[in-house]
Coordinates of C-alpha atoms and ligand atoms in Angstrom, one line a residue:
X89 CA -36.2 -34.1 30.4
X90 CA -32.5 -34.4 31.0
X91 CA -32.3 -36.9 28.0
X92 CA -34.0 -34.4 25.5
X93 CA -31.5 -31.5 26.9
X94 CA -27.7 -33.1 26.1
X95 CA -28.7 -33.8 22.2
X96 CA -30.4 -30.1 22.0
X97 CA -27.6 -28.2 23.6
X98 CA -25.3 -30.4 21.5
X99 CA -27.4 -29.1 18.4
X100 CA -26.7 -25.5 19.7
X101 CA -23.6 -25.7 20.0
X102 CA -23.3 -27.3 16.3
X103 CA -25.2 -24.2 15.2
X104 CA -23.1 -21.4 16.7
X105 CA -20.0 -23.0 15.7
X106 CA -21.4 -22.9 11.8
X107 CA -21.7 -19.2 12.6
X108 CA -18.8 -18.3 14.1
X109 CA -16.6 -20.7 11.5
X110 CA -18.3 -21.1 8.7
X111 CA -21.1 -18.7 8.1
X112 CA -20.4 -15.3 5.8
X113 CA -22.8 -12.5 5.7
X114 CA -23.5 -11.1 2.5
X115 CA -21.3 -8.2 3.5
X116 CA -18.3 -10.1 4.0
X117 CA -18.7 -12.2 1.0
X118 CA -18.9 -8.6 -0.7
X119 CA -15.6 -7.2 0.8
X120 CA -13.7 -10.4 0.1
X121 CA -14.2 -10.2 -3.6
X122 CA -11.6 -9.2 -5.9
X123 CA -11.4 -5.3 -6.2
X124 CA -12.3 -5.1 -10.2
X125 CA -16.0 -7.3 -9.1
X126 CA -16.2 -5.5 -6.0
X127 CA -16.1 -2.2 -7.7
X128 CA -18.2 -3.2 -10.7
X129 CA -21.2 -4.2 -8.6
X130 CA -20.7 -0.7 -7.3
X131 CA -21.4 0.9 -10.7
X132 CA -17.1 1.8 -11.4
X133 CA -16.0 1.1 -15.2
X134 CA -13.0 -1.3 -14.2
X135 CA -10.6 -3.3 -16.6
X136 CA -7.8 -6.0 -15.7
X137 CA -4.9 -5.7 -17.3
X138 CA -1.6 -8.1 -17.6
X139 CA 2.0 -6.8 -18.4
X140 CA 5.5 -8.3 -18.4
X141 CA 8.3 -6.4 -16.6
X142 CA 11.7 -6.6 -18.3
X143 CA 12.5 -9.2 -15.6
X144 CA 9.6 -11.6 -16.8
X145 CA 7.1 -10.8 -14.2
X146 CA 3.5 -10.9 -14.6
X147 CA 1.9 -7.9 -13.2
X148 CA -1.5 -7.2 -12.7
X149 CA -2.6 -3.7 -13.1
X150 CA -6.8 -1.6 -13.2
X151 CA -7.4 0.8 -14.9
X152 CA -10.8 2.7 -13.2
X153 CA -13.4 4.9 -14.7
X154 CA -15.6 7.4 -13.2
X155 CA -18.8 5.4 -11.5
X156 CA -21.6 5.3 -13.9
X157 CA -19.6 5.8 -16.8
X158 CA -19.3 3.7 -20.0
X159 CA -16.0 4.5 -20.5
X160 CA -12.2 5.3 -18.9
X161 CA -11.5 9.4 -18.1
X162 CA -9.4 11.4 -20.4
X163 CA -8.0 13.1 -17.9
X164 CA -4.7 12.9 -16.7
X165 CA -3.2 9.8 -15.5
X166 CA -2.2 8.6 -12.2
X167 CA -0.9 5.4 -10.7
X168 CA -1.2 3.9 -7.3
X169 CA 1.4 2.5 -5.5
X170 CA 0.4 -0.2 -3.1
X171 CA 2.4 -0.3 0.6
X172 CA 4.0 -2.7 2.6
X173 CA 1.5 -5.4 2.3
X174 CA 0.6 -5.2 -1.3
X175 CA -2.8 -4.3 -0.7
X176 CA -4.3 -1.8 -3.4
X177 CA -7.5 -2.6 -1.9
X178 CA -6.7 -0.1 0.9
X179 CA -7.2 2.7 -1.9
X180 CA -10.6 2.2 -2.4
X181 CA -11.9 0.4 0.9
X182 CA -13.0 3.6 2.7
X183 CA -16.5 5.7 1.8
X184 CA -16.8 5.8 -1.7
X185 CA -16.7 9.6 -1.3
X186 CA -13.6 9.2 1.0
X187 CA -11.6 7.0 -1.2
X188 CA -8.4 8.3 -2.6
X189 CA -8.6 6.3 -6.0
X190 CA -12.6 6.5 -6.1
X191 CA -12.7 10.3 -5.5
X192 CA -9.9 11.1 -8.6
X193 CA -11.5 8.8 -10.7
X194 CA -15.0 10.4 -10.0
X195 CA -13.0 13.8 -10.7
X196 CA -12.4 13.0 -13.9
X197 CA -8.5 11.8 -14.0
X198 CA -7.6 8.3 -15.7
X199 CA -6.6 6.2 -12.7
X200 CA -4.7 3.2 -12.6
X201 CA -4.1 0.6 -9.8
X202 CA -1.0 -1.3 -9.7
X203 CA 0.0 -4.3 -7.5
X204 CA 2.6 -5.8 -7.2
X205 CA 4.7 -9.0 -7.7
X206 CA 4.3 -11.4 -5.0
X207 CA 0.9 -9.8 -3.8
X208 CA -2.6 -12.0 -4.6
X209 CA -3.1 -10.3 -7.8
X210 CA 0.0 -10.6 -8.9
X211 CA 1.5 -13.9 -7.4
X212 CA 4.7 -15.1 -9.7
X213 CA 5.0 -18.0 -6.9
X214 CA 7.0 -20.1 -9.5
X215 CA 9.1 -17.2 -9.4
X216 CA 10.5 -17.2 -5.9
X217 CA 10.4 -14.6 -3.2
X218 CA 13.9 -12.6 -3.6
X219 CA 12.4 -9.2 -4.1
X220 CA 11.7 -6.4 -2.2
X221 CA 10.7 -3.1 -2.9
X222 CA 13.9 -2.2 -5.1
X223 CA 12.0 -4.5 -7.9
X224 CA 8.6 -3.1 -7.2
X225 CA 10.0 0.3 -9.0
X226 CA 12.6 -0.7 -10.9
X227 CA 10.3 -3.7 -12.7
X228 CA 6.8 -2.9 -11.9
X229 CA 6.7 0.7 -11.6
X230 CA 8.3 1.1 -14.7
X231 CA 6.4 -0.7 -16.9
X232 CA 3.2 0.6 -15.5
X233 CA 4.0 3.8 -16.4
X234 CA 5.4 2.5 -20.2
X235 CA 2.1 0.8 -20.5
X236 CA -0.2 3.7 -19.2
X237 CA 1.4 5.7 -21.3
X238 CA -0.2 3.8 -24.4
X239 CA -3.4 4.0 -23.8
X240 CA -3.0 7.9 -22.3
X241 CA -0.3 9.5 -24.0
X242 CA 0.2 12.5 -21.3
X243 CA 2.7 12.8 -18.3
X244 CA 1.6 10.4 -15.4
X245 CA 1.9 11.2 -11.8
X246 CA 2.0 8.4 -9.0
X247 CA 0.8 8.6 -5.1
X248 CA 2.0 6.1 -3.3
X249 CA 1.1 5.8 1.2
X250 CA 3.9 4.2 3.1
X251 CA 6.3 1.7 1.5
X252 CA 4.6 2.6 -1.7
X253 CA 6.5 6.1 -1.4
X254 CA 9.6 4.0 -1.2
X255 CA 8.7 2.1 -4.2
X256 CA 8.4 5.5 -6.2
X257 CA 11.6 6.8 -5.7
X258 CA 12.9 3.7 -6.5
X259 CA 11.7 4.1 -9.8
X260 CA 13.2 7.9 -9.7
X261 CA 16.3 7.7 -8.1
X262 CA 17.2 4.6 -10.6
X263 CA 15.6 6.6 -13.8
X264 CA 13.2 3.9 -14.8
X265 CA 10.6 6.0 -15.0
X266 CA 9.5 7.6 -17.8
X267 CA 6.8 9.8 -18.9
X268 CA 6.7 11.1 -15.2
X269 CA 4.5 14.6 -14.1
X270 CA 4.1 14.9 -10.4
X271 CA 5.1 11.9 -7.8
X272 CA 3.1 12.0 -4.1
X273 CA 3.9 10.6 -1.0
X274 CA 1.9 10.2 1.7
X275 CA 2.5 8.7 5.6
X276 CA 6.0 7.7 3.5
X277 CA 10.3 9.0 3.4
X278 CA 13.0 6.8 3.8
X279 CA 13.6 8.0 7.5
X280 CA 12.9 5.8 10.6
X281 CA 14.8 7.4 13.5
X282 CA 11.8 9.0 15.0
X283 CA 9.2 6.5 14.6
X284 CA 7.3 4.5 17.6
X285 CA 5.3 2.2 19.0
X286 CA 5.4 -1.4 18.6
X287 CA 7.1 -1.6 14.6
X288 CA 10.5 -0.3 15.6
X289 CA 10.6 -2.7 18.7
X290 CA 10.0 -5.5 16.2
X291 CA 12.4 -4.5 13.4
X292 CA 15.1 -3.7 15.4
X293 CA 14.7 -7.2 16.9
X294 CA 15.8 -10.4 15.6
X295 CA 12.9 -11.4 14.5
X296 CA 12.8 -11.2 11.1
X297 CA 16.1 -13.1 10.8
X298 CA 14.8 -15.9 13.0
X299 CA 12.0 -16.0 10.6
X300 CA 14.0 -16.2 7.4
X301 CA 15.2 -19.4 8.5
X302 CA 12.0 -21.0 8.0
X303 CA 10.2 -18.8 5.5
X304 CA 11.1 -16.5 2.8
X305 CA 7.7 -14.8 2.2
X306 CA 5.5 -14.1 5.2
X307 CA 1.5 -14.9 4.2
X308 CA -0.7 -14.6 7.1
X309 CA -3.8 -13.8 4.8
X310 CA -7.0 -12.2 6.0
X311 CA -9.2 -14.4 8.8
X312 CA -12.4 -14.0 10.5
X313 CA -10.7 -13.6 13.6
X314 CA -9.2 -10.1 12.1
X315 CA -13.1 -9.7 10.7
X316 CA -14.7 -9.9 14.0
X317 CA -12.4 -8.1 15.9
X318 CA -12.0 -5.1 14.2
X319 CA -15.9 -5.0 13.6
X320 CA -17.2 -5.4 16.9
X321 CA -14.5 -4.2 19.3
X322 CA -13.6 -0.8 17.7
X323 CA -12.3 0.6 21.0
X324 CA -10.0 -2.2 21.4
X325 CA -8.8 -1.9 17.7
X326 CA -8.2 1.8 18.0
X327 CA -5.7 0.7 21.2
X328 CA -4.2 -1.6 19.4
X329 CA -3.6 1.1 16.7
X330 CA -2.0 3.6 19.0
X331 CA 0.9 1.7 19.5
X332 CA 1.5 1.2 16.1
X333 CA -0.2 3.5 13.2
X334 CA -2.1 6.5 14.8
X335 CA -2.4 7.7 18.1
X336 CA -5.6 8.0 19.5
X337 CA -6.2 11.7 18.1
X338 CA -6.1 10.7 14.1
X339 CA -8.7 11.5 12.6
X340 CA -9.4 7.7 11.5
X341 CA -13.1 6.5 11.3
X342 CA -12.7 3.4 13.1
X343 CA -15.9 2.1 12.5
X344 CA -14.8 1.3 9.0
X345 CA -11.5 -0.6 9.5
X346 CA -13.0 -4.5 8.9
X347 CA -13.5 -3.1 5.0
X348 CA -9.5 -4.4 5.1
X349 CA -10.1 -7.8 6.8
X350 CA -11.4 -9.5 4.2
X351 CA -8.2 -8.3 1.8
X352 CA -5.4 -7.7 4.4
X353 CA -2.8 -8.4 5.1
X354 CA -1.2 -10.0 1.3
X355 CA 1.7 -11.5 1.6
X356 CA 5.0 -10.1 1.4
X357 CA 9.2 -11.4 1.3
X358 CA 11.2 -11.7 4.1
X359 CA 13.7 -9.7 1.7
X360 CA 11.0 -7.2 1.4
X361 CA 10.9 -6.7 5.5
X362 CA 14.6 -7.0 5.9
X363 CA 15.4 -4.3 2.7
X364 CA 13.0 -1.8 5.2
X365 CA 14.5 -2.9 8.2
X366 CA 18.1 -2.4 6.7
X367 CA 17.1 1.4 5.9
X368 CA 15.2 1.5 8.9
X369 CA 18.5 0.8 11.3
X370 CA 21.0 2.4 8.6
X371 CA 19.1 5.7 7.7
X372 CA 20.6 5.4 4.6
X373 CA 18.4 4.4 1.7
X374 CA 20.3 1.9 -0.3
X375 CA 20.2 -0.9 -2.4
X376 CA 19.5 -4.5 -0.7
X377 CA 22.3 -6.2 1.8
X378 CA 22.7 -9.6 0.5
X379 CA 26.1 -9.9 2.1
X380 CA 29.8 -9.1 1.2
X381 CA 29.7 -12.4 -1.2
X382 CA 27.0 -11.8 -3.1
X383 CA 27.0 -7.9 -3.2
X384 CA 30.2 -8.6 -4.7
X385 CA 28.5 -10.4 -7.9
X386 CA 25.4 -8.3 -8.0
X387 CA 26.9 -4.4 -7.3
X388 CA 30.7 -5.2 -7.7
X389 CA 31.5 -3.7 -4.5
X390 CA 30.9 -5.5 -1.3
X391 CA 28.6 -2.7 0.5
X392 CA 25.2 -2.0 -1.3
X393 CA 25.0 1.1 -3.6
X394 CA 22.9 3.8 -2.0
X395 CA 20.2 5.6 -4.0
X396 CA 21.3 8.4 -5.9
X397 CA 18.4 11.0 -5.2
X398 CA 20.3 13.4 -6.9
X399 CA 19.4 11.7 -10.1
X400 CA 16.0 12.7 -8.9
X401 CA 14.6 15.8 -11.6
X402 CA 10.5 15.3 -11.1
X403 CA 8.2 17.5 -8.8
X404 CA 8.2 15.5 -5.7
X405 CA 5.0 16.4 -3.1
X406 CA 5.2 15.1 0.2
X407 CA 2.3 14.8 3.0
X408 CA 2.3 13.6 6.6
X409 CA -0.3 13.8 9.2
X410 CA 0.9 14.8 13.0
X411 CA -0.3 12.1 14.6
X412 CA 1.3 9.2 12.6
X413 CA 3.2 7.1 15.0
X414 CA 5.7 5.8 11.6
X415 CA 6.1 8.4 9.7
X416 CA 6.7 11.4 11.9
X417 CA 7.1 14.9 11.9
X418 CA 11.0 15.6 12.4
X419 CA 11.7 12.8 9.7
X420 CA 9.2 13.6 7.3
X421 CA 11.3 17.3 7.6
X422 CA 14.6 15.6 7.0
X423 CA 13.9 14.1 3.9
X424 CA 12.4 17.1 2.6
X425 CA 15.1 19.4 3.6
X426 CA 17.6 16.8 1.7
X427 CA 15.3 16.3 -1.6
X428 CA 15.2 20.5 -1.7
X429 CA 18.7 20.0 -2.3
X430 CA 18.6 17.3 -5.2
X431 CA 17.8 18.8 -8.7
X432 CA 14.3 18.0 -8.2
X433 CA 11.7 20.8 -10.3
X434 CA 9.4 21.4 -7.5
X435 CA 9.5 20.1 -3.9
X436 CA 6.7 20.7 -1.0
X437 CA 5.4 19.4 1.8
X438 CA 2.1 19.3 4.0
X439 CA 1.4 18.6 7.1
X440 CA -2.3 17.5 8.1
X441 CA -2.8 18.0 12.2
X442 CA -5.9 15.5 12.6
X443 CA -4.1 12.9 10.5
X444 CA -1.9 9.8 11.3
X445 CA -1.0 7.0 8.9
X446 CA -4.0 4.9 8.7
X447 CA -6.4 7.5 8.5
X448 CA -4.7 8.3 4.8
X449 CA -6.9 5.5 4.2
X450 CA -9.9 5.7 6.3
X451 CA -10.0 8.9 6.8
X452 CA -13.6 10.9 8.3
X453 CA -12.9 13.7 5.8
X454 CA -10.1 12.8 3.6
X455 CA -9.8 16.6 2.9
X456 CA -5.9 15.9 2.0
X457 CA -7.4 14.4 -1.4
X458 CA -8.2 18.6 -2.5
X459 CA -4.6 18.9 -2.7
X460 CA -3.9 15.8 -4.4
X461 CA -5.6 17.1 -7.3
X462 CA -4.7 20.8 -7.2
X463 CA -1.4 19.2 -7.9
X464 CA -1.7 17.0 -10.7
X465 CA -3.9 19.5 -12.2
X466 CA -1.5 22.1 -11.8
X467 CA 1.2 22.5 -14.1
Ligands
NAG143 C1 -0.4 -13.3 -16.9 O1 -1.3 -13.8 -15.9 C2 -2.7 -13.8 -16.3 C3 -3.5 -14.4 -15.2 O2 -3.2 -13.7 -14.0 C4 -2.8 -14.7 -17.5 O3 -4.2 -14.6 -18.0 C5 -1.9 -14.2 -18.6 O4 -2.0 -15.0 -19.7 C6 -0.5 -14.1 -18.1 N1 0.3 -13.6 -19.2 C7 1.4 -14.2 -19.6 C8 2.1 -13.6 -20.8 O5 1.9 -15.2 -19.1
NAG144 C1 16.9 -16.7 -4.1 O1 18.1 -16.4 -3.3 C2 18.6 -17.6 -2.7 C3 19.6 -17.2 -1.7 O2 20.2 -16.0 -2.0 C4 19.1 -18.5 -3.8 O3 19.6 -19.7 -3.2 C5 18.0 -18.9 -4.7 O4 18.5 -19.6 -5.8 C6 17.3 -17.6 -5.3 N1 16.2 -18.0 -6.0 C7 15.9 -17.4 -7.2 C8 14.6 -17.9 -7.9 O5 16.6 -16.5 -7.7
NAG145 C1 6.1 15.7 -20.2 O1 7.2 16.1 -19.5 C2 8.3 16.5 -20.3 C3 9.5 16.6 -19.3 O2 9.2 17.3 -18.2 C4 8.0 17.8 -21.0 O3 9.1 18.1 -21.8 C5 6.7 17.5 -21.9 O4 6.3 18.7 -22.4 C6 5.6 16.9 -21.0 N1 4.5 16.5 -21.9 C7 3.3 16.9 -21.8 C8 2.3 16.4 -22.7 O5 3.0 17.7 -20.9
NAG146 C1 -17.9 6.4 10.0 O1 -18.3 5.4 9.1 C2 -19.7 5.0 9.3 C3 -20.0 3.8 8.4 O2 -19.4 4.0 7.1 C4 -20.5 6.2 9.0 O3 -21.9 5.8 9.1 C5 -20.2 7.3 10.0 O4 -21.0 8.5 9.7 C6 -18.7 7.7 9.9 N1 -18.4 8.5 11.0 C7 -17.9 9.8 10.8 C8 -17.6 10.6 12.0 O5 -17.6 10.2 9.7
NAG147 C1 5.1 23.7 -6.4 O1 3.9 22.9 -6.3 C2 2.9 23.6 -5.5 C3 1.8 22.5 -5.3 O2 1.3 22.1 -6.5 C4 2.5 24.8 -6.2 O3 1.5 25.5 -5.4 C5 3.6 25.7 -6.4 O4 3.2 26.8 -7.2 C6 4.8 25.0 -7.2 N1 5.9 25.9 -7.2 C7 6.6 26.0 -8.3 C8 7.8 26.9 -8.2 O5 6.4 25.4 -9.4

């Protein structure tokens, strides 16, 4: 008997490690495709498109239809704006009725995706990692909205959640963008000061800089482990989660948070975390700090230029939800209080009490996204 038991146990053991390594549900093989298949099999009209930015990058950008249709919406155009790590995914991983770029392409505007250099849909890896958000709108952004532009010749407006906020006024304060109606920001601002939980501990540490020693782009790439995790131990996600997106009382629906793990997190630069860390710990929103030396060649002064939101003449619509542990309340009034001030047409600002910074993504009722359109449709 004992001799039968070793080799069957053995055989066990084989099995649950295929599982637990190697085995994919359908499910998971579903999420992990590429957002234009994914949302095909789904029924969405979705094209690929490739563009060069002035720089020579080569930037991947969707354009997405109303689901069922044969062909792209008429209606007016909007960009999306990924965040911090690059995933555009994040904008249509919620319910389908939940999901900011689903639920405006479903209302009939023309919606466009955009990633960005140095993300998996738009690698460039020949190209190096010195980038950070500053290219994202002054090279992406821009041509995004010169290409959309062709194919939808009406004023575009762009949303972007988090560092994708950053990215668009980027592309303001600089004047790169043209063609422009109204810009949102969600969970986004270029103010730190109040923010907690675990991501100002780590910024303000020396981490980052250890880490450029050895790396210049930071690629941990989705895993299983993430998969698992955030699938079967929801309470211990949401913990996690707390500490460093959205307190307990957001309004997030938890249950649907392993959507991401099969996309998230893209890589990023280290310049990319160290031009958010240098605002972060300056308050000033500014141009990267490569150093007297070569801020010398690049600027011709030896501290970087800051960003001249003055310059700033579009309709800028800001939204923040109470219990976001980043972007918080007292911040999110700063930078509203200073952009009333610029020449800006039309500035406002919403705050959403059962919303915190994930939840803009996986929200329960997402009813932020009825505002969203009554300002793009508004004119
Ligand atoms: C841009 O990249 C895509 C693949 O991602 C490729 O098909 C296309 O030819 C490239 N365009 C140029 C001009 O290199
Ligand atoms: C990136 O920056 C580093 C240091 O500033 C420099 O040595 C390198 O040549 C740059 N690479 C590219 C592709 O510009
Ligand atoms: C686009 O915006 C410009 C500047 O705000 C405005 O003059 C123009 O009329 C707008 N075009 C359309 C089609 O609304
Ligand atoms: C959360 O998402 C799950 C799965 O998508 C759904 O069945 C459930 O109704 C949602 N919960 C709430 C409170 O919306
Ligand atoms: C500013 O935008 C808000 C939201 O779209 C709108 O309700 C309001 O009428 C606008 N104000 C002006 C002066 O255009």
């Amino acid at each position: 008997m004992y001799h039968f038991k070793k080799p069957l146990i053995g055989l066990i053991i084989s099995i649950l490690t295929y599982l637990i390594i190697f085995f994919e549900s359908e499910e998971e093989k579903f999420l992990k495709l590429p957002i234009d298949i994914r949302l095909r099999k789904l029924n969405y009209p979705i094209q690929r498109h490739h563009i060069i930015t002035d720089d020579n990058f080569n930037i991947t950008i969707f354009r997405l239809g109303k689901k069922g249709s044969y062909q792209f919406n008429q209606g007016k155009p909007v960009v999306f704006v990924p965040q911090f790590l690059n995933c555009i995914d994040s904008y249509v991983l919620n319910e389908e009725h939940l999901s900011p770029a689903l639920v405006l392409a479903n209302y009939g505007l023309d919606v466009w995706l955009m990633s960005t250099r140095g993300g998996d849909y738009s690698p460039n890896n020949e190209k190096g990692s010195n980038f950070s958000f500053h290219e994202y709108g002054f090279y992406d952004l821009s041509k995004t909205f010169e290409y959309v532009y062709l194919f939808n010749p009406q004023n575009i407006s762009a949303i972007g959640h988090s560092q994708g906020g950053n990215t668009i006024l980027v592309g303001l304060a600089e004047k790169r963008l043209k063609n422009t109606h109204k810009m949102i920001i969600y969970g986004g601002g270029i103010y730190g000061k109040h923010a907690q939980g675990l991501f100002p501990l780590l910024i303000n540490s020396p981490l980052v800089e250890i880490l450029s020693y050895f790396t210049d782009k930071i690629n941990i790439g989705p895993s299983r482990f993430l998969f698992y995790l955030t699938k079967h131990f929801h309470y211990l996600s949401r913990l996690f989660f707390h500490y460093v997106i959205d307190t307990l009382e957001s309004d997030m629906n938890i249950s649907n948070l392993y959507h991401f793990a099969k996309r998230s997190p893209q890589p990023t630069t280290i310049q990319n975390i160290l031009h958010y860390k240098q605002m972060f710990v300056s308050g000033v929103f500014k141009r990267y700090d490569y150093g007297p030396t070569i801020n010398l060649q690049k600027y011709g002064q030896l501290e970087p230029p800051q960003y001249n939101l003055n310059q700033i003449e579009e309709s800028i619509h800001l939204i923040y939800g109470t219990h976001d542990v980043l972007a918080r309340q007292p911040d999110a009034q700063k930078f509203y209080q200073e952009l009333k001030k610029t020449q800006a047409k039309n500035v406002t600002i919403s705050e959403y009490a059962s919303m915190g910074h994930i939840s803009f993504i996986l929200d329960k009722r997402a009813s932020f996204l009825k505002e969203i359109i009554s300002i793009i449709e508004d004119d």
